Amino acid sequence: MLEKVQELVEKVEGYVPKSEEDLNNFRIKYLGKRGLLNNLFASFKKIPNEQKKEFGASINKLKNLVQEKIDTYIDSFEEEELVNDIDLTKPIGLDGLGSRHPISLVRNQIVEIFNRIGFIVSEGPEIEGDWHNFSALNLPQEHPARDMQDTFFIQTNPDVLLRTHTSSVQVRYMENNKPPIRTLSPGRVYRNEAISARAHCIFHQVEGLYIDENVSFADLKQTLLYFAKEMFGEKTKIRLRPSYFPFTEPSAELDIYWGLKNDSDYRITKGTGWLEILGCGMVDPNVLENCKIDSKKYSGFAFGMGIERIAMLKYGVNDLRLFFENDVRFLKQFSLI
Ligand code: DAH
């Protein structure tokens, strides 16, 4: 009897199933109700007492071996079945296709509008030093205008900070390129502000910079009029309001005429019909000199706008936080734009 079990052990050890069906037959043959193992267990009674221990151990070994074989091969057949099920010629479903984020859409549109008149994209780091974010832009230490942009400092080093505006990129660009310059710098900026429907601690800006000989305020105005019409429609009217930025002189804010058609228009334009969309001005000669550009020979203009603000106006979004929540129900609406 013992030899017979030994023979079966060897047989099982060498067994390799050819198919799932083969493996199933193997299982029935050994583990089935009338299978070999049940027969062996039944013959246990007839075994002389002194052999019982050894016999018992060997049929247990056989049983475990059979189970191991089945466990080893069963998954491989399941996987094979899965692979065979994949139809590589099947057309893909489009249901799960994502959409571009509205901020990316507006960013790309702004870039495209300025590309058409020769502006090329430049980028800079989000972690900046004091020079590029403030000092070179005519904001020396202790300048009160620094308080307008609540800054996140990294660790306790006042010279390592998260940029508060993309104006830092115009400094880098002027340091590394000679006029004529026409560049557009989109990117993420950070300010230590309370999060609300109108403000966030992270947002996006686009900075524009144009430097050449004889650039005048008229060039700035015409460029911005072109932009406003391309972005908001051919009939868009603009106005420039005097303002103050340390890095431009004179400085202005650009408003577009939004109209006063309904209550919401009254609310967002504070009853004036006009909406501010960006800050701009003629680059201060100090900034040019800080970047080693001869301010006697060259002049230029700069402007900066918030992408979220443009996107809110364009798509009628009334809460800025929606852009950061990644709620697919919100994002899906932009899939066809
Ligand atoms: N950096 C300004 C801000 O973050 C925006 C700005 C205003 C940029 C005027 C400019 C500019 O280049 O000329 O509020």
XYZ file of N, CA and C and ligand atoms in Angstrom, residues 149 164-167 170 191 205 207-208 245 247-248 279-281 302-305, ligand 1:
74
model
N 1.208 92.298 -1.221
C 1.281 90.892 -1.636
C 1.813 90.056 -0.476
N 5.121 85.870 -5.617
C 3.789 86.441 -5.394
C 3.168 86.917 -6.693
N 3.989 86.991 -7.737
C 3.476 87.378 -9.062
C 4.451 86.883 -10.142
N 3.956 86.844 -11.375
C 4.829 86.375 -12.461
C 5.739 87.505 -12.966
N 5.649 88.684 -12.346
C 6.555 89.773 -12.740
C 8.020 89.358 -12.522
N 9.701 88.496 -15.740
C 10.181 89.547 -16.657
C 11.592 89.979 -16.280
N 0.010 83.591 -2.624
C -0.097 84.673 -1.637
C -0.786 84.175 -0.386
N -1.239 83.626 -13.064
C -1.148 84.925 -13.733
C -0.475 84.761 -15.083
N 2.065 87.258 -17.347
C 2.810 88.508 -17.390
C 3.190 88.772 -18.843
N 3.088 90.018 -19.268
C 3.522 90.365 -20.626
C 4.611 91.424 -20.564
N 1.881 100.950 -9.639
C 2.700 99.761 -9.403
C 4.146 100.246 -9.313
N 6.825 98.976 -10.286
C 7.694 98.609 -11.421
C 7.309 99.276 -12.734
N 6.220 100.047 -12.728
C 5.835 100.759 -13.958
C 5.567 102.231 -13.659
N -3.454 94.807 -14.711
C -2.615 95.951 -14.363
C -1.537 96.093 -15.428
N -1.099 97.330 -15.681
C -0.113 97.524 -16.750
C 0.621 98.855 -16.579
N 1.555 99.111 -17.460
C 2.247 100.398 -17.422
C 3.525 100.366 -18.226
N 4.657 96.710 -19.763
C 4.410 95.408 -19.136
C 2.965 95.356 -18.698
N 2.476 94.156 -18.545
C 1.117 94.000 -17.999
C 1.031 92.658 -17.286
N 0.089 92.567 -16.376
C -0.090 91.309 -15.646
C -1.558 91.083 -15.372
N -2.003 89.840 -15.610
C -3.433 89.559 -15.344
C -3.601 88.217 -14.652
N 2.420 92.065 -10.682
C 1.151 92.725 -10.535
C 0.298 91.970 -9.533
O 0.565 90.841 -9.268
C 0.429 92.758 -11.860
C 1.091 93.688 -12.807
C 0.710 95.012 -12.825
C 2.077 93.253 -13.650
C 1.313 95.895 -13.695
C 2.691 94.139 -14.533
C 2.281 95.460 -14.528
O 3.656 93.775 -15.376
O 2.878 96.325 -15.387
O -0.604 92.526 -8.993
